[in-house]
PDB file of C-alpha atoms in Angstrom:
ATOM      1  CA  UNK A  22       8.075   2.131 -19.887  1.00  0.00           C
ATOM      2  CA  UNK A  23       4.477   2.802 -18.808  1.00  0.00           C
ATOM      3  CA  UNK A  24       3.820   6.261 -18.315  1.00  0.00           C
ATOM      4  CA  UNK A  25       1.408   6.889 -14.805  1.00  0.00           C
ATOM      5  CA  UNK A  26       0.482  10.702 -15.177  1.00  0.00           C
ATOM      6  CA  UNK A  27      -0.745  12.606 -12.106  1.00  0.00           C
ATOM      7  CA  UNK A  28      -4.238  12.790 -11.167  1.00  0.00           C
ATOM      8  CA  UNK A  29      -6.366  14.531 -12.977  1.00  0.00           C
ATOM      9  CA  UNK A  30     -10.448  14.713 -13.938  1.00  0.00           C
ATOM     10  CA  UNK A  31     -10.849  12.907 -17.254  1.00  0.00           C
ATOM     11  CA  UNK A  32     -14.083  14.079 -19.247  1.00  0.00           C
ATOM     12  CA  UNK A  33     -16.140  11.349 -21.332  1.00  0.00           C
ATOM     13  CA  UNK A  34     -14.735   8.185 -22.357  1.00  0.00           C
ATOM     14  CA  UNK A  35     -14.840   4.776 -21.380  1.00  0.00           C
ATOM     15  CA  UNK A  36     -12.941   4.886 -18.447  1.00  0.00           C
ATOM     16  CA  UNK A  37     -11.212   0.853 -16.526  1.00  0.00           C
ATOM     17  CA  UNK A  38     -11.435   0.387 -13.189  1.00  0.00           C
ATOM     18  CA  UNK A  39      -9.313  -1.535 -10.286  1.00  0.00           C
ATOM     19  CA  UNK A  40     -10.013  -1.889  -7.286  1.00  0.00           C
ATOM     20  CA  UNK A  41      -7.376  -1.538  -4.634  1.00  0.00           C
ATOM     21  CA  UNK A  42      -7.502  -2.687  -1.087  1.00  0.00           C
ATOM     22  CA  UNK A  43      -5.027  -2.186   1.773  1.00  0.00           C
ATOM     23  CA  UNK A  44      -4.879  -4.156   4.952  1.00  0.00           C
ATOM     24  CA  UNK A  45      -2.379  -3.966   7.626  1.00  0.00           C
ATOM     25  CA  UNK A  46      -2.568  -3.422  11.313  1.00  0.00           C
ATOM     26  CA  UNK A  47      -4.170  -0.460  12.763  1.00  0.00           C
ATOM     27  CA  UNK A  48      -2.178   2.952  13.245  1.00  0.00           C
ATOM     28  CA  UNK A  49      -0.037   2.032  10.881  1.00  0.00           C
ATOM     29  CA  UNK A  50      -0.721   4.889   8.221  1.00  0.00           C
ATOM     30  CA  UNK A  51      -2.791   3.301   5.987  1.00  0.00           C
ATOM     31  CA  UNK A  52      -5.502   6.425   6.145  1.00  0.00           C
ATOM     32  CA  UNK A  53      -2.308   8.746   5.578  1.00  0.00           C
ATOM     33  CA  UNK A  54      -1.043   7.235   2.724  1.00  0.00           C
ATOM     34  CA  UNK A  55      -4.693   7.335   1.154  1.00  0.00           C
ATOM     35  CA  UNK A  56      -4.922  10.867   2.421  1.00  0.00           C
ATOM     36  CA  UNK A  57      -1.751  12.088   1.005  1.00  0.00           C
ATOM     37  CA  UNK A  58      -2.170  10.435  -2.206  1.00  0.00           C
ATOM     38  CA  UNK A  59      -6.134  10.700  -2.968  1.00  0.00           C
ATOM     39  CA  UNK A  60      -6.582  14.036  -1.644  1.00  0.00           C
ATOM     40  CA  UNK A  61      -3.170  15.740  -1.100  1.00  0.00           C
ATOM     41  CA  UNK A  62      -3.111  16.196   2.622  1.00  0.00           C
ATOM     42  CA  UNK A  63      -1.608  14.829   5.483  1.00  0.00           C
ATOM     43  CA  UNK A  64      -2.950  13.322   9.187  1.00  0.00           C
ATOM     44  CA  UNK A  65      -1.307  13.933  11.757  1.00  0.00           C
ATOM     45  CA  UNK A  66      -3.684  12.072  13.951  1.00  0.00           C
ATOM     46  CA  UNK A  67      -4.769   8.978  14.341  1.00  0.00           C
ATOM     47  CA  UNK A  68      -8.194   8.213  13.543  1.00  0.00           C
ATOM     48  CA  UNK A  69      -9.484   4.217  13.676  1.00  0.00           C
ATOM     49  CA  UNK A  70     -11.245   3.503  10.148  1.00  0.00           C
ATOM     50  CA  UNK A  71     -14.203   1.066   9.805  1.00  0.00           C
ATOM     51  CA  UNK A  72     -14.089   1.413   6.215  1.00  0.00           C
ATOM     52  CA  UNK A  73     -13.516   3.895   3.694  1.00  0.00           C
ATOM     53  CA  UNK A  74     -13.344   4.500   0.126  1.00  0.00           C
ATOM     54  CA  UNK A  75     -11.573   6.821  -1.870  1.00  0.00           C
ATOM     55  CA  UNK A  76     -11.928   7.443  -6.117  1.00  0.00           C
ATOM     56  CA  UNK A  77      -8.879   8.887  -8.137  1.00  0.00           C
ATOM     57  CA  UNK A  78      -8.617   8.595 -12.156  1.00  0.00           C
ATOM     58  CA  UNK A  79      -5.289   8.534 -13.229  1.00  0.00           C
ATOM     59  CA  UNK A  80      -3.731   8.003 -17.233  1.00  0.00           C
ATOM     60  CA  UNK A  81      -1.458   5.054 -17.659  1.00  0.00           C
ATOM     61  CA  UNK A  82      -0.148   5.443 -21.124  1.00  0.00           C
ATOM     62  CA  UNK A  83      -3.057   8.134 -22.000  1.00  0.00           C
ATOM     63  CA  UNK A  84      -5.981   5.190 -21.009  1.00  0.00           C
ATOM     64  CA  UNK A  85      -8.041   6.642 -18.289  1.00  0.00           C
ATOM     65  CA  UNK A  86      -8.518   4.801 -14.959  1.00  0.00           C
ATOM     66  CA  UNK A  87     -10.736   4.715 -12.505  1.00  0.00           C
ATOM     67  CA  UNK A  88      -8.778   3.674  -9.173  1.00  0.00           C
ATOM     68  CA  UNK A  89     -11.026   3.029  -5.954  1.00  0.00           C
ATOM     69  CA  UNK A  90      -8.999   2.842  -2.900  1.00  0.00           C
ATOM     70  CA  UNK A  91     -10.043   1.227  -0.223  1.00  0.00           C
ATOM     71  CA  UNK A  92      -9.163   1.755   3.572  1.00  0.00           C
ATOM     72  CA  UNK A  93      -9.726  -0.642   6.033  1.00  0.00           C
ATOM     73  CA  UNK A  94      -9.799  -1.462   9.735  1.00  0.00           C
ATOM     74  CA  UNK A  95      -6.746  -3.246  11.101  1.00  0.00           C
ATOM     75  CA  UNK A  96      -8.512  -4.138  14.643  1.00  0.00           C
ATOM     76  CA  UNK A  97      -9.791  -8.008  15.243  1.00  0.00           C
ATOM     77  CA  UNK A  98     -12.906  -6.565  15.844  1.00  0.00           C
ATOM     78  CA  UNK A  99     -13.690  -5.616  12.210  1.00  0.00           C
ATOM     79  CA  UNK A 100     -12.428  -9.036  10.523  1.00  0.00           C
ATOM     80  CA  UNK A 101     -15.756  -9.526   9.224  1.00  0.00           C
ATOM     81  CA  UNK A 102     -16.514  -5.894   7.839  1.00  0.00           C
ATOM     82  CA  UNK A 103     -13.227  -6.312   6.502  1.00  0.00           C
ATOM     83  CA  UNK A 104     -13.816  -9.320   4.544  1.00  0.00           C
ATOM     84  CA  UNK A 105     -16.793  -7.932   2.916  1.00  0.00           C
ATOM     85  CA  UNK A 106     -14.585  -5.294   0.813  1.00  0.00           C
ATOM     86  CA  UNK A 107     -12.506  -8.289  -0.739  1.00  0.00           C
ATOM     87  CA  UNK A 108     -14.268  -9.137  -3.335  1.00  0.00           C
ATOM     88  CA  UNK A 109     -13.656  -7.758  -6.984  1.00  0.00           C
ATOM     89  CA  UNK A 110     -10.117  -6.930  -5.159  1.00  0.00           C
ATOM     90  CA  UNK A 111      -7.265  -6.417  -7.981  1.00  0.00           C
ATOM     91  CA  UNK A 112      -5.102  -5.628  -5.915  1.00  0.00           C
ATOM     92  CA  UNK A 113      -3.960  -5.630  -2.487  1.00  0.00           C
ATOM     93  CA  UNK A 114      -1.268  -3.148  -0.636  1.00  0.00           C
ATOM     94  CA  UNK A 115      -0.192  -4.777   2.950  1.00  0.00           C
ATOM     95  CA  UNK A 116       0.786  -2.463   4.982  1.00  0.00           C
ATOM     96  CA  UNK A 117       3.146  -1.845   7.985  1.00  0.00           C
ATOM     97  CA  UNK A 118       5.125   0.501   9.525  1.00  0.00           C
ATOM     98  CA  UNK A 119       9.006   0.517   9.024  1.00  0.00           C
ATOM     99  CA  UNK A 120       9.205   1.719  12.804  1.00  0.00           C
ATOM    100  CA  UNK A 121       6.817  -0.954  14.281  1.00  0.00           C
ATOM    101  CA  UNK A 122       8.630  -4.269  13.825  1.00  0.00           C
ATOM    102  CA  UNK A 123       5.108  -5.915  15.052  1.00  0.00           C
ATOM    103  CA  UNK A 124       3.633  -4.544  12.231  1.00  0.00           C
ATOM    104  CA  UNK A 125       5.813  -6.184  10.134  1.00  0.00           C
ATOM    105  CA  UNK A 126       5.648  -9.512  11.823  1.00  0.00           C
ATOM    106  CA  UNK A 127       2.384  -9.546  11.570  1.00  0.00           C
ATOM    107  CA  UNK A 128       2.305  -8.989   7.622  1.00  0.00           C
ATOM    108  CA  UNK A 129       4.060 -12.411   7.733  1.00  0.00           C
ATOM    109  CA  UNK A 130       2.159 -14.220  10.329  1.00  0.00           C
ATOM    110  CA  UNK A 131      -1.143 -12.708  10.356  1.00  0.00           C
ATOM    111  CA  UNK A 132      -2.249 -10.684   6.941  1.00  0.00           C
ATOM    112  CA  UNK A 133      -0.826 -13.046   4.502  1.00  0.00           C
ATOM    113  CA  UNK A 134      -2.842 -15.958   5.741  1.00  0.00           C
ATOM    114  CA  UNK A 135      -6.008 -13.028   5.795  1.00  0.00           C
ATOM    115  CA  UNK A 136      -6.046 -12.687   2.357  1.00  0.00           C
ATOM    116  CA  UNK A 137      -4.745 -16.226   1.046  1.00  0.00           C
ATOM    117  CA  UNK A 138      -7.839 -16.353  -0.371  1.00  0.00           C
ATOM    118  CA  UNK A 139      -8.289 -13.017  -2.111  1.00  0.00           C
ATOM    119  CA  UNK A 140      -6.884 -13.754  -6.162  1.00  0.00           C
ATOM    120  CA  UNK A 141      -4.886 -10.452  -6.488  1.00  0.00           C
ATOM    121  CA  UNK A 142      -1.370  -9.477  -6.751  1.00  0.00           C
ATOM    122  CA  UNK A 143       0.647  -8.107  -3.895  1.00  0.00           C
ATOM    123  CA  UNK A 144       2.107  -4.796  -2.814  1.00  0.00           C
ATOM    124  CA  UNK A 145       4.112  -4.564   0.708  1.00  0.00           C
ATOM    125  CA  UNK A 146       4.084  -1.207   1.692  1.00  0.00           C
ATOM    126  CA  UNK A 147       6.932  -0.020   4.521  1.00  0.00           C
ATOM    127  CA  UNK A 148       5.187   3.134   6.157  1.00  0.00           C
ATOM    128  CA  UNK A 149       5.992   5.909   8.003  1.00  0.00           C
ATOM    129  CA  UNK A 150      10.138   5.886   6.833  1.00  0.00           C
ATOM    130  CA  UNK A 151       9.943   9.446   7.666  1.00  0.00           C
ATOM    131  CA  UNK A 152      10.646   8.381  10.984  1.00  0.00           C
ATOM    132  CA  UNK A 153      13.550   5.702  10.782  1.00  0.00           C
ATOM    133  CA  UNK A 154      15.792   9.130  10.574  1.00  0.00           C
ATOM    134  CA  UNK A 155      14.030  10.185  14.021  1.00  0.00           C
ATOM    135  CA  UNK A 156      16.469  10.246  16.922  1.00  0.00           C
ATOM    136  CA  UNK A 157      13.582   9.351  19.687  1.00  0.00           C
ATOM    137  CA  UNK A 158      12.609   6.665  17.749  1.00  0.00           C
ATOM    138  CA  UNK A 159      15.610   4.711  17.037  1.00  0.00           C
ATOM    139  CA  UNK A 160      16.177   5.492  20.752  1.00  0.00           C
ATOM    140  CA  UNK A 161      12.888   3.864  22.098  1.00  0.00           C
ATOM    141  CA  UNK A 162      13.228   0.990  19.913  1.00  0.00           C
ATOM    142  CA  UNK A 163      16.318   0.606  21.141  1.00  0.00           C
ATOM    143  CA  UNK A 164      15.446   0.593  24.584  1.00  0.00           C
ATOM    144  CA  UNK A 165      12.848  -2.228  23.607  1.00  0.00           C
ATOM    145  CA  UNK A 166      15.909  -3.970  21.889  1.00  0.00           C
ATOM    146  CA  UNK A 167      14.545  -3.748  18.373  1.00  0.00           C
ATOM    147  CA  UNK A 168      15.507  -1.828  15.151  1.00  0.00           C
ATOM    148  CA  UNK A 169      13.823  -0.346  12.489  1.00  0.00           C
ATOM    149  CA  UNK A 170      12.472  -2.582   9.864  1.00  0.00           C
ATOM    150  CA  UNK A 171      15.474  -2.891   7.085  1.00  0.00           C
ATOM    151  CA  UNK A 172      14.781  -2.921   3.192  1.00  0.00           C
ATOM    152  CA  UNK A 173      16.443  -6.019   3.726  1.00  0.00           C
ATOM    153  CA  UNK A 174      14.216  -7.668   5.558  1.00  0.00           C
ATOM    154  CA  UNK A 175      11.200  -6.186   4.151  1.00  0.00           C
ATOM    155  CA  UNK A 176      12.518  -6.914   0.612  1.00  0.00           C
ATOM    156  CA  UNK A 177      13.311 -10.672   2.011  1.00  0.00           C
ATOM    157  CA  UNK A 178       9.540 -11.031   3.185  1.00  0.00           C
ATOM    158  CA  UNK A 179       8.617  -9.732  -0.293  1.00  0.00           C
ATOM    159  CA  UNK A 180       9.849 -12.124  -2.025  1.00  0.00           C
ATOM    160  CA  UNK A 181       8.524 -15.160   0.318  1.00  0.00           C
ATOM    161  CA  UNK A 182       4.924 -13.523  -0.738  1.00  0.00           C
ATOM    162  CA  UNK A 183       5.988 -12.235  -4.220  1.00  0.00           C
ATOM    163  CA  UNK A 184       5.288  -9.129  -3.769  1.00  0.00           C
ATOM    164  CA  UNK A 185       6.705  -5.867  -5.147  1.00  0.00           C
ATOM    165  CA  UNK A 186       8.065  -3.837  -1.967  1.00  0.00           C
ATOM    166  CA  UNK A 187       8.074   0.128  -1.775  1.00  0.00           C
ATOM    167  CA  UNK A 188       9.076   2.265   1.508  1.00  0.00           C
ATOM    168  CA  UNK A 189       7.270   5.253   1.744  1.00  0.00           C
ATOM    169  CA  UNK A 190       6.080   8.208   3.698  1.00  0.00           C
ATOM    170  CA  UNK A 191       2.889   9.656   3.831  1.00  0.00           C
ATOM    171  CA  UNK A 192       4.301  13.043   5.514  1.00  0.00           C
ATOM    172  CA  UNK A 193       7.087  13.347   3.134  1.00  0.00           C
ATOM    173  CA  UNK A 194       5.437  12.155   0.363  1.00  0.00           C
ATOM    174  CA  UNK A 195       8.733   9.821  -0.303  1.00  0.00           C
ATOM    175  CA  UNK A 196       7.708   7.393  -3.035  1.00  0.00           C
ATOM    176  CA  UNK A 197       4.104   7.887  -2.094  1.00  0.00           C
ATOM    177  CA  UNK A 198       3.825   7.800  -5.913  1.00  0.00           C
ATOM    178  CA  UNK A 199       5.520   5.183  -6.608  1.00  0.00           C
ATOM    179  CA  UNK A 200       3.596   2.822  -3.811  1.00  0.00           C
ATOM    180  CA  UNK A 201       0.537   3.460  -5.982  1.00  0.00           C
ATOM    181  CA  UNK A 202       1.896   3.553  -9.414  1.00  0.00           C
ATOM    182  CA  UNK A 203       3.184   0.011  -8.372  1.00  0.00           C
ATOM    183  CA  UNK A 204      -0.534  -0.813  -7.191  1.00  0.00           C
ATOM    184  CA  UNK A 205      -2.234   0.394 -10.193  1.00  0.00           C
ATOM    185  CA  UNK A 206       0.349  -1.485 -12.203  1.00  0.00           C
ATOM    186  CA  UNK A 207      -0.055  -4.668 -10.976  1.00  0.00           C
ATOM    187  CA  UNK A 208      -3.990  -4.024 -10.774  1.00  0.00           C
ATOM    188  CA  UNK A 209      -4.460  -3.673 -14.107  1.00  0.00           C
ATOM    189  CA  UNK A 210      -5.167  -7.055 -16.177  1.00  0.00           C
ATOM    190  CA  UNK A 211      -3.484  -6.884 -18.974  1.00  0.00           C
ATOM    191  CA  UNK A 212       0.010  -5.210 -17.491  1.00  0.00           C
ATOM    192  CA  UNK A 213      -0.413  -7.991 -13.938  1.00  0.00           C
ATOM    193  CA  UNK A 214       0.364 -10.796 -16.206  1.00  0.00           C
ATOM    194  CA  UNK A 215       3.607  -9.467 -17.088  1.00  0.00           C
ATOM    195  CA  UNK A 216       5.068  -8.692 -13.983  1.00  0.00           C
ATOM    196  CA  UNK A 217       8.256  -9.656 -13.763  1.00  0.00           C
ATOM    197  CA  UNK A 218       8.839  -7.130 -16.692  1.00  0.00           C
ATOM    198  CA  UNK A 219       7.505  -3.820 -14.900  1.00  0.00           C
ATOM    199  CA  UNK A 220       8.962  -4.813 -12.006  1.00  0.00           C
ATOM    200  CA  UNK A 221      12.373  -4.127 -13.251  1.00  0.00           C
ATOM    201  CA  UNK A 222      11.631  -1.106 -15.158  1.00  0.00           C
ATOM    202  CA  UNK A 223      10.468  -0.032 -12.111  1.00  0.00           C
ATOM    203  CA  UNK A 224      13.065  -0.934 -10.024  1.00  0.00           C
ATOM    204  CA  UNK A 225      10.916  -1.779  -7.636  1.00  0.00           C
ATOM    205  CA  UNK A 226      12.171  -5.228  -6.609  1.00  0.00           C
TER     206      UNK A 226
END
């Protein structure tokens, strides 16, 4: 199994890169998840991003790598900003939030057909599950007759796309890891053409 150690500065050596982007609508925690995993902290508030970048260097099996996140804008507005981070992409995260069913929808009808033309594997990335075991929430969505975004159903969409699916949160830090470990995975070359095979040691999928 490949071995993703935590971050840490790596001296010297030749070091690979990837380049990850995530998309998604806005204020769904994309920021937060780069927050929580880049630099260890957490945002409570919510802050509209143009576009951002973010370096970490992780070991996958001992090989150094260079991992630059980037964060981008969810609004309309931005499209074109947007599409100027896309290329050199190696991998893309497509985010929504597990308790915004838009968000989700629009994964399917909106952010797949944005980056149809980007040549990088997939990673759908349920946000915010911290809050599917919130009492107001469930309540309000209720009152809006909708539910919570199931694994079901987000699993489902992931396999229309074929994409590896992970539910995190960036507040509790549930499988914040594993969201990026699946990212940096798929990003690399020589590991995204075997996919199928760290996908089930991963049990992502």
């Amino acid at each position: 199994m490949f071995q993703i150690k935590d971050r840490r500065k790596v001296k010297g050596g030749k070091k690979e890169k990837i380049k990850c982007v995530l998309v998604g609508d806005g204020a769904v925690g994309k920021s937060s998840l780069i927050a929580a995993y880049a630099q260890d902290t957490f945002r409570e508030d919510y802050q509209p991003t143009a576009y951002d970048t973010f370096n970490v260097v992780v070991d996958v099996d001992d090989r150094p790598v260079c991992v630059e996140i980037c964060d981008t804008a969810g609004q309309d507005s931005m499209s074109e900003l947007r599409a100027l981070c896309y290329p050199g992409t190696d991998v893309l995260m497509l985010c929504f939030s597990v308790v915004r069913p838009e968000t989700f929808r629009s994964v399917a009808e909106r952010w797949t057909r944005a980056v149809a033309g980007v040549n990088a594997p997939l990673v759908l990335v349920g946000t915010q599950s911290d809050l599917a075991l919130d009492g107001r929430t469930i309540q309000a969505l209720r009152a809006r007759g909708e539910h919570a975004v199931t694994e079901v159903e987000a699993r489902a969409l992931a396999a229309k796309i074929n994409a590896v699916y992970v539910e995190t949160s960036a507040k509790t830090r549930r499988q914040l890891k594993d969201a990026f470990d699946a990212a940096i995975l798929a990003g690399l070359p020589v590991i995204s053409s075997k996919r199928p095979f760290w996908k089930k040691l991963l049990c992502l999928n």
